[in-house]
Structure formats: C-alpha cells, structure tokens
mmCIF file of C-alpha atoms and ligand atoms in Angstrom:
data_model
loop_
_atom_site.group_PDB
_atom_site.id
_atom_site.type_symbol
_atom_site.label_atom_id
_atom_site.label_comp_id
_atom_site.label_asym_id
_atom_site.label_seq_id
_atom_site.Cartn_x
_atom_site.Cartn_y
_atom_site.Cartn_z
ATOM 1 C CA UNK C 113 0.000 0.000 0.000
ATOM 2 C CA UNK C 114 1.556 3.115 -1.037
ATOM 3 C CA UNK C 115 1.717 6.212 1.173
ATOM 4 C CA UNK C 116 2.724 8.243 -2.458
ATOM 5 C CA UNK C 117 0.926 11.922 -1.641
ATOM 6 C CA UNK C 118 -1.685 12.669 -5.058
ATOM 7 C CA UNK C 119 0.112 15.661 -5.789
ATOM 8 C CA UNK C 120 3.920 17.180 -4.349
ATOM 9 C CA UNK C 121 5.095 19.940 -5.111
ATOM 10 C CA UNK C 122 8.669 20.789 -4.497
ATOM 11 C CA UNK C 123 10.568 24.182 -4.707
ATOM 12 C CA UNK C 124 7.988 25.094 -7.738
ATOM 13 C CA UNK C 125 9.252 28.697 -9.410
ATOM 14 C CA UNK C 126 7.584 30.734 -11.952
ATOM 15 C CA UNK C 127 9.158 33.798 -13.434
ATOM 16 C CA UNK C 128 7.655 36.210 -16.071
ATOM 17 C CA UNK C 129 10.411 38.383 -17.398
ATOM 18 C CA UNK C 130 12.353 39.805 -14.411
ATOM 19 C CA UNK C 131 9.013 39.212 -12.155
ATOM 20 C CA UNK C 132 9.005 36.334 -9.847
ATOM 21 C CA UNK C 133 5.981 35.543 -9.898
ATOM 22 C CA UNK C 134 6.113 32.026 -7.752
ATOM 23 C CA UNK C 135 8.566 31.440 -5.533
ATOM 24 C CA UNK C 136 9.530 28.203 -3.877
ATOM 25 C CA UNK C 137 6.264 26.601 -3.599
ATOM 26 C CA UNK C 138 6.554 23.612 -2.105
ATOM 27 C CA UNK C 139 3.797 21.478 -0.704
ATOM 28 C CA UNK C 140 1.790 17.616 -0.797
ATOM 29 C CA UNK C 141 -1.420 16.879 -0.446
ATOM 30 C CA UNK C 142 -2.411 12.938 0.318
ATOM 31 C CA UNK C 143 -5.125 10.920 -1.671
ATOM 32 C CA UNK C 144 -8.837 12.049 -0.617
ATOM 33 C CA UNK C 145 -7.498 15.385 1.152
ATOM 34 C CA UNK C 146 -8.176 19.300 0.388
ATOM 35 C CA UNK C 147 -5.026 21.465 0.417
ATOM 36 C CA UNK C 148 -6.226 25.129 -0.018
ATOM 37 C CA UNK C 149 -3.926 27.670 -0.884
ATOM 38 C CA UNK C 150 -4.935 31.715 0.623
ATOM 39 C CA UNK C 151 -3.971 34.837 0.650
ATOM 40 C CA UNK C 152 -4.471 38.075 -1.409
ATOM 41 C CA UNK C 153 -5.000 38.546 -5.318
ATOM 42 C CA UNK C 154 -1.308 38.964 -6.681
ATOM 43 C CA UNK C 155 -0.154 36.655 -4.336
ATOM 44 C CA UNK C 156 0.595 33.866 -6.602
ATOM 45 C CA UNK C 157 -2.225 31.048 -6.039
ATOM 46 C CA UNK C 158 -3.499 31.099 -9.530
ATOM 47 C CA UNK C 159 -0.535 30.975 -11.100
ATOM 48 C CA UNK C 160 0.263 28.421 -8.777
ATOM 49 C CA UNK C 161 -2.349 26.306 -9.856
ATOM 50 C CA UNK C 162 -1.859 26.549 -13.564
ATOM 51 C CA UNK C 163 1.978 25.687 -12.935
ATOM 52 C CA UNK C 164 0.781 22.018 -11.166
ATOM 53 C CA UNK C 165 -1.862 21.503 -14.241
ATOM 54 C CA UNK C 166 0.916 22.250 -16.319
ATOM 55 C CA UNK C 167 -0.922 24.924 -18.087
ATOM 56 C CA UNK C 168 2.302 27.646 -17.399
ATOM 57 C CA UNK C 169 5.648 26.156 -17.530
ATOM 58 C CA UNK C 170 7.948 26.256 -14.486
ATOM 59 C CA UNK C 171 10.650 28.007 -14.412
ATOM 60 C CA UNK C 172 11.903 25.856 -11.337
ATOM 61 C CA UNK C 173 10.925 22.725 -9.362
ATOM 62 C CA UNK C 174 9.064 19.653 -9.542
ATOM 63 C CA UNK C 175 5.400 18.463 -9.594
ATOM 64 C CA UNK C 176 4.997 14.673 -9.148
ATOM 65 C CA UNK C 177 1.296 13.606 -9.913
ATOM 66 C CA UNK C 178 0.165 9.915 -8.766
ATOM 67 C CA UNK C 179 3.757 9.326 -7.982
ATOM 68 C CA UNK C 180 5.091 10.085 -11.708
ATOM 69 C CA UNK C 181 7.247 13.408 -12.451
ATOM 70 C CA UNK C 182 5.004 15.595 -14.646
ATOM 71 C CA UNK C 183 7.891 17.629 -16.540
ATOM 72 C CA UNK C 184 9.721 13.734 -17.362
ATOM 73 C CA UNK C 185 6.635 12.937 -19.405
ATOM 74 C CA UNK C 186 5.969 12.866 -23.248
ATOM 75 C CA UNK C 187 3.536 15.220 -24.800
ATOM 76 C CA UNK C 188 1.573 12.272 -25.207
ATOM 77 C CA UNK C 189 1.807 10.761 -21.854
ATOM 78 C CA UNK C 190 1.248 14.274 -21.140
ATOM 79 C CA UNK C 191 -2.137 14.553 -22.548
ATOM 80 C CA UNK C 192 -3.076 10.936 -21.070
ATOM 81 C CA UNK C 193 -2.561 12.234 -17.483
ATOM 82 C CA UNK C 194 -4.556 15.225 -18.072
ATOM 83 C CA UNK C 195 -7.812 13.156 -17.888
ATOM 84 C CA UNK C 196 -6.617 12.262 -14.122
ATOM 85 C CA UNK C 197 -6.610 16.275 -13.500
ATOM 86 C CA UNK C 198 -9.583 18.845 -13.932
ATOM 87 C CA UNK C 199 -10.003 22.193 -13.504
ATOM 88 C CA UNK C 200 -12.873 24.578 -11.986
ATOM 89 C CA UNK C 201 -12.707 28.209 -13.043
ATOM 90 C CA UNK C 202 -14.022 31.425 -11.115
ATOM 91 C CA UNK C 203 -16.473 32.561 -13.746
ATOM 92 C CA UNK C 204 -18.249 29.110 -14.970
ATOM 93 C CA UNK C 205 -19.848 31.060 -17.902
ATOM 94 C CA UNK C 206 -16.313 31.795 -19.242
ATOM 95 C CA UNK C 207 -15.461 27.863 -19.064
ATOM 96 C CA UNK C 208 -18.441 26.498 -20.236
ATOM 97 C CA UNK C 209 -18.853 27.012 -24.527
ATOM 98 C CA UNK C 210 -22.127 29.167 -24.858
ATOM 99 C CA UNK C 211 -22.541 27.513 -28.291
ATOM 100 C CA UNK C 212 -22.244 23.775 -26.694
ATOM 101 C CA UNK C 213 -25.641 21.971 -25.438
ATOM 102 C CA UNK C 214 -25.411 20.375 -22.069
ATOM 103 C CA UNK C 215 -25.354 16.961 -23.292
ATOM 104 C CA UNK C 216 -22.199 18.154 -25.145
ATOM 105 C CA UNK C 217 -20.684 20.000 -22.269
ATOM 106 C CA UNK C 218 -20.627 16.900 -20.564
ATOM 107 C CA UNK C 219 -20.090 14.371 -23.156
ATOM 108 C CA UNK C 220 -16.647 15.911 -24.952
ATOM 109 C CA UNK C 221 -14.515 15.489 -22.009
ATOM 110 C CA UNK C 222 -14.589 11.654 -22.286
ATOM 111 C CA UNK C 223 -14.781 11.722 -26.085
ATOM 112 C CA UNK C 224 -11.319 13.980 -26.110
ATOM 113 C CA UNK C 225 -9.708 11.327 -23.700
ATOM 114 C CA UNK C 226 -11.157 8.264 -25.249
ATOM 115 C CA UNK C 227 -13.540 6.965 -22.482
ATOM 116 C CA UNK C 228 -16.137 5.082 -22.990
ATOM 117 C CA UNK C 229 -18.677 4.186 -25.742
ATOM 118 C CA UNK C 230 -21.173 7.166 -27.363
ATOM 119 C CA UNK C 231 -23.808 5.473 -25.166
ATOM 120 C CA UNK C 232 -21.719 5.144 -21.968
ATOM 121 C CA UNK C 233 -20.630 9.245 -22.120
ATOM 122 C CA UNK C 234 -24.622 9.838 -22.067
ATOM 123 C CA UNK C 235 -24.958 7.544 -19.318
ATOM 124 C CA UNK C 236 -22.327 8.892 -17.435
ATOM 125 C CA UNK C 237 -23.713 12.595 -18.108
ATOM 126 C CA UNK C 238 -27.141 11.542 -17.047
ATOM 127 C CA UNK C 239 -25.611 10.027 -13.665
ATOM 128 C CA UNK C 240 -23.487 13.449 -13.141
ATOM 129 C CA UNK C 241 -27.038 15.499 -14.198
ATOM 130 C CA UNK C 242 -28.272 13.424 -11.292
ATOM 131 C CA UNK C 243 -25.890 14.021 -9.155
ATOM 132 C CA UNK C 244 -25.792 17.577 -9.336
ATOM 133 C CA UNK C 245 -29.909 17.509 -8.733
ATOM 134 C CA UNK C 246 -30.609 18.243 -12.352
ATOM 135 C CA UNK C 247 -33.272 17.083 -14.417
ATOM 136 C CA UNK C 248 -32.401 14.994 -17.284
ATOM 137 C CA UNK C 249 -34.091 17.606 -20.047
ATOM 138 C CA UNK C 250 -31.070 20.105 -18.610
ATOM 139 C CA UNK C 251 -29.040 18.156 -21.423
ATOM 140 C CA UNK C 252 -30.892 19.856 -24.091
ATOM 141 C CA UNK C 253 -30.826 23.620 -22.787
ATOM 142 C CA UNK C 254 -27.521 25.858 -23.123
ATOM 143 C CA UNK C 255 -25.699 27.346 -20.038
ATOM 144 C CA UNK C 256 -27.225 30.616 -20.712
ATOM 145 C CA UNK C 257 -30.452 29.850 -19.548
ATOM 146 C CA UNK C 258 -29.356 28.578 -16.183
ATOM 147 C CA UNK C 259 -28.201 30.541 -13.358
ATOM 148 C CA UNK C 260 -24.477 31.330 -12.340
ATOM 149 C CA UNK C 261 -24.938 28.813 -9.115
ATOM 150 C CA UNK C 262 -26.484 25.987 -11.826
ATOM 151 C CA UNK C 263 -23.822 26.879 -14.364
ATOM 152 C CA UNK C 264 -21.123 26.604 -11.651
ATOM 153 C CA UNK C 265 -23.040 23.112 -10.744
ATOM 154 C CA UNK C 266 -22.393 22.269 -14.537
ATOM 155 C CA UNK C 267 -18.839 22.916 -14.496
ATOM 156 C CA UNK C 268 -18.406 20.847 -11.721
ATOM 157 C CA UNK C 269 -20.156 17.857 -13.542
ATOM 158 C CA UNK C 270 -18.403 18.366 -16.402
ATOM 159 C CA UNK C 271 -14.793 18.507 -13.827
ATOM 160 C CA UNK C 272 -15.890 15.030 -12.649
ATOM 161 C CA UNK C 273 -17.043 13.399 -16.286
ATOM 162 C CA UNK C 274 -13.495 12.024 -16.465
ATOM 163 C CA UNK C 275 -13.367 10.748 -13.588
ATOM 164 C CA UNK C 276 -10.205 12.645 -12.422
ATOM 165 C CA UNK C 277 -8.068 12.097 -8.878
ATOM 166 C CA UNK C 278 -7.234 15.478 -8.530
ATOM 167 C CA UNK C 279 -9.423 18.599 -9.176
ATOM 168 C CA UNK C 280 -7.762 21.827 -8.793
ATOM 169 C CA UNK C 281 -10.630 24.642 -7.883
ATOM 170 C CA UNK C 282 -9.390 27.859 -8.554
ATOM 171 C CA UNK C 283 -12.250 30.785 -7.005
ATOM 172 C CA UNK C 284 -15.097 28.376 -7.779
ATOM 173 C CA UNK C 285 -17.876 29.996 -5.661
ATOM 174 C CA UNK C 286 -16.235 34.029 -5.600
ATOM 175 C CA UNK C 287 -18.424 35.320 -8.704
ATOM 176 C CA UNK C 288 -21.429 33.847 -7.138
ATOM 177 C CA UNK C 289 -24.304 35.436 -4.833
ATOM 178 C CA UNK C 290 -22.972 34.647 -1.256
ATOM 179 C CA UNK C 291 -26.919 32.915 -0.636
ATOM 180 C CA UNK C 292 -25.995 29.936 -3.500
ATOM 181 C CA UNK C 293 -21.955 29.996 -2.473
ATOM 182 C CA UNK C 294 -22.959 27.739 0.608
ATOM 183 C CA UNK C 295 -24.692 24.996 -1.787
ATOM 184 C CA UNK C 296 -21.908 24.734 -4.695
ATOM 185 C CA UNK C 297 -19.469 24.489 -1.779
ATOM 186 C CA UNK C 298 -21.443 21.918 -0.042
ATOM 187 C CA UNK C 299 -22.136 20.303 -3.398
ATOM 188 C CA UNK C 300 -18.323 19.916 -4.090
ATOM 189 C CA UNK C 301 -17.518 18.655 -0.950
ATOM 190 C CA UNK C 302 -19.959 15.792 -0.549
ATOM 191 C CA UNK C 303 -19.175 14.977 -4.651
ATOM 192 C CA UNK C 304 -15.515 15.002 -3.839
ATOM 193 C CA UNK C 305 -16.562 12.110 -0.173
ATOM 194 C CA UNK C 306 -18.464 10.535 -2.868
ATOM 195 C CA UNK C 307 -15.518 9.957 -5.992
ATOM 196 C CA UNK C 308 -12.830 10.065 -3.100
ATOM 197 C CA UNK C 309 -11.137 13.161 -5.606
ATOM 198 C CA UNK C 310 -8.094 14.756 -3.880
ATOM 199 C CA UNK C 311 -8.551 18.616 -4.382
ATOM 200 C CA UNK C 312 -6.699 21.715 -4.630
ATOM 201 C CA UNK C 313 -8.662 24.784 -3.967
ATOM 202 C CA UNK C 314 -7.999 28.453 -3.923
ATOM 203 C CA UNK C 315 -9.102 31.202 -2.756
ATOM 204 C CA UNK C 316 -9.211 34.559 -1.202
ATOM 205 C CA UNK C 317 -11.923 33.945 1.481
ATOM 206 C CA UNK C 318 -10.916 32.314 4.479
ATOM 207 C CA UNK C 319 -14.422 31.304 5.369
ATOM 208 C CA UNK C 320 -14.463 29.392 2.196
ATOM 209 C CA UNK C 321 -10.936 27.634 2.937
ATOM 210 C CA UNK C 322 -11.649 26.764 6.131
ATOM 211 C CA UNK C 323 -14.958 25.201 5.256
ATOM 212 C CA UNK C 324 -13.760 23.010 2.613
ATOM 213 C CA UNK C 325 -9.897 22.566 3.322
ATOM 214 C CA UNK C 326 -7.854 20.212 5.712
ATOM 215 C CA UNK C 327 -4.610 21.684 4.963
ATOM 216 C CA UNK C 328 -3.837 25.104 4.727
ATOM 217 C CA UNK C 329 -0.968 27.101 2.796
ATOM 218 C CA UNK C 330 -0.850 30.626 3.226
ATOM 219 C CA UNK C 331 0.700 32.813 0.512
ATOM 220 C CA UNK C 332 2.141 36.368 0.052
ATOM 221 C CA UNK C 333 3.771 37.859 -2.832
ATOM 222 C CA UNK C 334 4.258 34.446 -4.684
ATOM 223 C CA UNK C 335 5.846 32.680 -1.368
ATOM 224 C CA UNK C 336 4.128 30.372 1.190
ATOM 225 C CA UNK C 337 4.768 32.249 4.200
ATOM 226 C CA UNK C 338 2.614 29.564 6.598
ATOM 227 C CA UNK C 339 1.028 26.124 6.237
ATOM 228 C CA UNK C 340 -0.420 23.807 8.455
ATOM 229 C CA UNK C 341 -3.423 21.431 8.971
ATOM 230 C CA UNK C 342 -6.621 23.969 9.357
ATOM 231 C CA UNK C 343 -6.798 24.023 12.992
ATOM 232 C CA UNK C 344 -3.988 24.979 13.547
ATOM 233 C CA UNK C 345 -3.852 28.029 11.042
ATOM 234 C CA UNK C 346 -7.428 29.313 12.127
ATOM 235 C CA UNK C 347 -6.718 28.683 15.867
ATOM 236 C CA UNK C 348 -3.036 29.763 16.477
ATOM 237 C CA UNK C 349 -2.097 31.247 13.694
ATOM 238 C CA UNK C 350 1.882 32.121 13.645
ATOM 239 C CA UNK C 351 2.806 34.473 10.424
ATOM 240 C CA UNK C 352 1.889 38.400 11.325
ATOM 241 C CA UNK C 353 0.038 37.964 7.363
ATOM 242 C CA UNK C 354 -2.073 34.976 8.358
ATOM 243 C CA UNK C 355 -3.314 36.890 11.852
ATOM 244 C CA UNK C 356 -3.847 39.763 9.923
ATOM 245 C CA UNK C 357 -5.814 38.441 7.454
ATOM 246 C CA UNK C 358 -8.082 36.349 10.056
ATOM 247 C CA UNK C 359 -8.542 39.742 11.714
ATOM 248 C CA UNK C 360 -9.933 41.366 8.550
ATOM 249 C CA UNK C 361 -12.099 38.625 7.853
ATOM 250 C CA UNK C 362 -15.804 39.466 7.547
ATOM 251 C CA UNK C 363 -17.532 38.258 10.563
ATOM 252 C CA UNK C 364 -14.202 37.489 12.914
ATOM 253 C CA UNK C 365 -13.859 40.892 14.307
ATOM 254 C CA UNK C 366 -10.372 41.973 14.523
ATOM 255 C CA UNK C 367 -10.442 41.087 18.238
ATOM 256 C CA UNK C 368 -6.926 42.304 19.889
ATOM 257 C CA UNK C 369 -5.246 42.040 16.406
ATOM 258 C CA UNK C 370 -4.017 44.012 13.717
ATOM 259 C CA UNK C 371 -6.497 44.339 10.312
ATOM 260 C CA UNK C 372 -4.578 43.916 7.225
ATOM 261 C CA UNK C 373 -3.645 47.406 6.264
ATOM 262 C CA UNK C 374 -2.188 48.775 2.481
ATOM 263 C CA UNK C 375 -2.090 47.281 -0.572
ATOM 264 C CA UNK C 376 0.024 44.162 -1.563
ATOM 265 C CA UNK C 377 3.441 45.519 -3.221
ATOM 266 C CA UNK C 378 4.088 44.712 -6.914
ATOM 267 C CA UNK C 379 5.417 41.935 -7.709
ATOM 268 C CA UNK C 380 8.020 43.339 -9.725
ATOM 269 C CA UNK C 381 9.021 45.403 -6.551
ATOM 270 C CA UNK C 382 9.454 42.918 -3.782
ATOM 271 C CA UNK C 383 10.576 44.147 -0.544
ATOM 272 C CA UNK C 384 14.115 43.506 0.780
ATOM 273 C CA UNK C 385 14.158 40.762 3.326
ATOM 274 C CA UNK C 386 10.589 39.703 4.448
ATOM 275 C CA UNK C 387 8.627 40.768 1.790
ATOM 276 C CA UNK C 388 5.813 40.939 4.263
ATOM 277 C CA UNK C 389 7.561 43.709 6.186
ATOM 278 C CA UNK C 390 6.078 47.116 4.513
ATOM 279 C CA UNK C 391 2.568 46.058 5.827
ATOM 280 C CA UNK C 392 3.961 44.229 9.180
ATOM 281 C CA UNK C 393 2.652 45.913 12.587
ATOM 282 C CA UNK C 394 5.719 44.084 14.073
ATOM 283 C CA UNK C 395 8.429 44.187 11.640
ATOM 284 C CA UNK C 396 11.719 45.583 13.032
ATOM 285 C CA UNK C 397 15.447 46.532 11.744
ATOM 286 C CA UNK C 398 16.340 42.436 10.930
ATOM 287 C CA UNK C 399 13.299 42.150 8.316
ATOM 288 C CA UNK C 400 14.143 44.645 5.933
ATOM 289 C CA UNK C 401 17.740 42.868 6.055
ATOM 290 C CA UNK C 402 17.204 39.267 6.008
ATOM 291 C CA UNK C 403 15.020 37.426 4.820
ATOM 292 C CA UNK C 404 12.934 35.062 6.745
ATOM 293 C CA UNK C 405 13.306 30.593 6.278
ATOM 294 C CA UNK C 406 10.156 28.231 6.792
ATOM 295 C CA UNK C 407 10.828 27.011 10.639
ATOM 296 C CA UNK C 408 8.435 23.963 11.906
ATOM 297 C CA UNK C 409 6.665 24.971 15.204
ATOM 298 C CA UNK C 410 5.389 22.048 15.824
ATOM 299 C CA UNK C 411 2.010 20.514 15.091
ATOM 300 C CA UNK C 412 2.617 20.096 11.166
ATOM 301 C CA UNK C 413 2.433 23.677 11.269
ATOM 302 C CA UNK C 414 5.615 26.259 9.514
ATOM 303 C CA UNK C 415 5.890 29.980 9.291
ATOM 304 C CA UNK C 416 8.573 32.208 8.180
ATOM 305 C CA UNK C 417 8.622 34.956 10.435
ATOM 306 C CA UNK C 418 12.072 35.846 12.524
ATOM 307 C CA UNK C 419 9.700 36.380 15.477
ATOM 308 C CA UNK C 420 9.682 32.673 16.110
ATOM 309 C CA UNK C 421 13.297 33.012 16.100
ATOM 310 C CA UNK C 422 13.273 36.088 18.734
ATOM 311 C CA UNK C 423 10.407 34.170 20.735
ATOM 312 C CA UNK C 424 12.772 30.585 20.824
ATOM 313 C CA UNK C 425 16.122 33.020 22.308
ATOM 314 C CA UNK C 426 13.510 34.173 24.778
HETATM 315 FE FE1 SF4 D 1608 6.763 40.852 10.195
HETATM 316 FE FE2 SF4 D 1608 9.401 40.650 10.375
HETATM 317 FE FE3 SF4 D 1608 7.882 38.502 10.728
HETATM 318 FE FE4 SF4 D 1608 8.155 39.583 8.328
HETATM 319 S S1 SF4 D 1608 9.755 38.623 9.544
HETATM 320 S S2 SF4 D 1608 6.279 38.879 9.225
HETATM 321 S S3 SF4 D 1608 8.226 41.747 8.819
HETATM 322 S S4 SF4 D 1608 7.944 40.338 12.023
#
C-alpha cells in the first residue's frame, strides 16, 4: 500500500520576465485530502495552480502527480494524465462554450480522452445530471439559460465526467451570490466524499478555505509564508500575514489584532528581506535585512517569520 501523496510539489518557481511571480512553492497533499492555498489577489495562487496543471511552464521545481514526475513525461503521456486532472474556473460562464448543449458540455470530455462508448458518455452525463440535482431535459438547454450557481453546478459535472483524482478549484464559488456559495461548496464537498477526488482549492476567502480545506498554505507575494493542517492556522495562527488576514475577515472581528492594512506591493518590486515587512505591525530593523526561512513549530504547522526566532532566544 503506497503512502505516495496525489500531488507534491517541491521548490515550484515561476518567473515572467524579471518578475518572480512564484517562488519556492513547495507542498503535498495525500489521496482524498483538500489542500487550499490563501492569501491576497497577486499573491501567486493562480498561477500556482496553472503551474501544477501544467498549463504555465515552471521556471523551477518539480510536480509529481500519482507518484510520476510531470515535466519527465511525453507530450503524449502528457495529454493521457490530463484526464486524471480537472479544472474549476471562477467565472463558470467563461469555461463552459455558450454555443455547446449540455449533453455536449458533458459528453466531450470523455470523447477527447477516449472513455467510454457514445452510449456510456450519455450515461455517465445523465448520472453526473443526477448528481448535481438536475433534471435529465437540462441536457438539451444551453448554459445561458441557467443561473451562475447551476452553471457553476455544470462545471463541476463536467470537472468530474473524467473521472479525475485530482481537481484543482481555482475561485469556484467568488463570482457567485454569497446565498448559493454555501450549496456549490457543499455540493463539491460531498461529490468530492463521494468519488474520493483529492482537491486543490484556492481562494481569497478564508471562510471558504476553512470550510472546505484540511490543509492550509498561506501565501504572500508568490511565497508560502505559513502552512499547516486547518486548525492549527485558524486557531493559532503564527505568520503576522495569516493573523492579519483572520482579523480582517468578515464576521471574525479583529479582536486584539491588527487588520490587514495597504495594498500588496508589486510583484516586480518585492521588498528587501521579508517581503511581508512594509505592511507588518511588528516588523523591526532584521526584516528589511534578512530574509525570513520556513521554521516547523510544531504541530505540522511552519511559518517564516524571525519572530519565532526572537520568541525561541527568549
Ligand atoms: Fe513581520 Fe518581520 Fe515577521 Fe516579516 S519577519 S512577518 S516583517 S515580524
């Protein structure tokens, strides 16, 4: 019985011209499990996620997917793993073809990867229909006649119709009404107990991590700057960025800690030393000079933050 993760990431790098867009990324998540990457937009978790799929090239580091090294493969072995790895978008009416009938939304995925007989794709999109508590005459319509929360429910369908092992989630519920981002969340999660699917998911809303995730990575500026099992993050969180961020969450309250204050800096002007720093309520002379490592503190949880250095001499 192998203890292989799904998906691990090592020292992943992405840059665009001189800007570094991902830095370092490095991170597993085990068969069945939710890893969800947070933080701010321009903080590198789309790109991120594009890098694992393989959609963006890396300029750096290794992704090994079901225990085989992705950049090692052929285009065509390429291609054949893609069925095993799916993608939800933010906006589902952007990812679903306006000019494609359900039946076709949900039937093309196995045609392109060579599943199945003609009769067993329609089967399979009938079951998924079902599944997503559709009626069978949905296959007929178009996805501009349903709602953004059905069409999101569609692209979900159409995620699973190959039956994939990992589905990377990128925003799926943020261009939604908050009152149907609680059912295509709770949709997702009990379709992902049901196929056993091993999910990335990202996001900007912490509510929505910590609803659906059991890991946790924390980003800033393109680096994970904390990560740990979802307890742990929401209950004692260590990186100044994570605590702020909790404390600017709607409906926390920023209790006796600092809200998130400024903008994120560019990514093509990253801050000397912890990049954090020019938004840090506790950053002092050594963080402009040197930059922060990833320290375990116990727990499964790391943070890069020299404070756990000061509070360890202490
Ligand atoms: Fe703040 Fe310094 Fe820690 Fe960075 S290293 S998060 S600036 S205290």
């Amino acid at each position: 019985m192998t203890s292989e993760p799904m998906l691990a990431v090592s020292g992943l790098s992405k840059s665009f011209k001189a800007v570094k867009a991902v830095r370092d990324v490095t991170f597993s998540i085990p068969r069945g499990k939710t890893f969800g990457l947070v933080g701010e937009s321009g903080s590198g978790k789309s790109t991120t996620a594009r890098l694992v799929l393989r959609l963006v090239e890396p300029t750096d580091g290794t992704i090994r997917f079901r225990g085989r090294d992705l950049a090692g493969l052929s285009p065509g072995d390429l291609r054949r793993e893609r069925r095993h790895m799916q993608m939800i978008f933010q906006d589902p009416f952007g990812s679903l073809n306006p000019r494609m009938s359900i039946r076709d939304t949900l039937t093309e995925p196995q045609l392109v990867h060579g599943i199945g007989s003609p009769a067993e794709h329609l089967r399979t999109a009938e079951r998924l229909l079902a599944e997503i508590s559709m009626p069978r005459t949905a296959l007929d319509r178009y996805p501009h006649e349903f709602s953004g929360g059905q069409r999101q429910r569609i692209a979900i369908a159409r995620a699973l119709s190959t039956n994939p092992e990992l589905i990377v989630a990128d925003e799926p519920v943020s261009a939604l009404d908050v009152s149907v981002q609680a059912q295509v969340l709770n949709l997702l999660r009990d379709l992902q107990d049901k196929h056993g699917t091993t999910m990335l998911f990202i996001s900007h809303d912490l509510r929505v991590v910590q609803f659906m995730c059991d890991e946790i990575a924390v980003m800033y500026l393109g680096e994970i700057v904390e990560q740990g099992p979802r307890e742990h993050i929401y209950g004692a969180p260590a990186h100044p960025y994570t605590q702020a961020l909790l404390a600017s969450a709607p409906g926390k309250g920023a209790g006796k800690r600092a809200r998130l204050k400024g903008e994120i800096p560019s990514a093509h002007a990253v801050p000397s030393g912890c990049a954090f720093r020019t938004r840090c309520p506790s950053a002092f002379e050594r963080c402009a000079i040197e930059k922060p490592l990833m320290r375990d503190i116990g727990n499964g949880q790391k943070a890069a933050c020299h404070l756990l250095d000061e509070a360890k001499a202490a």
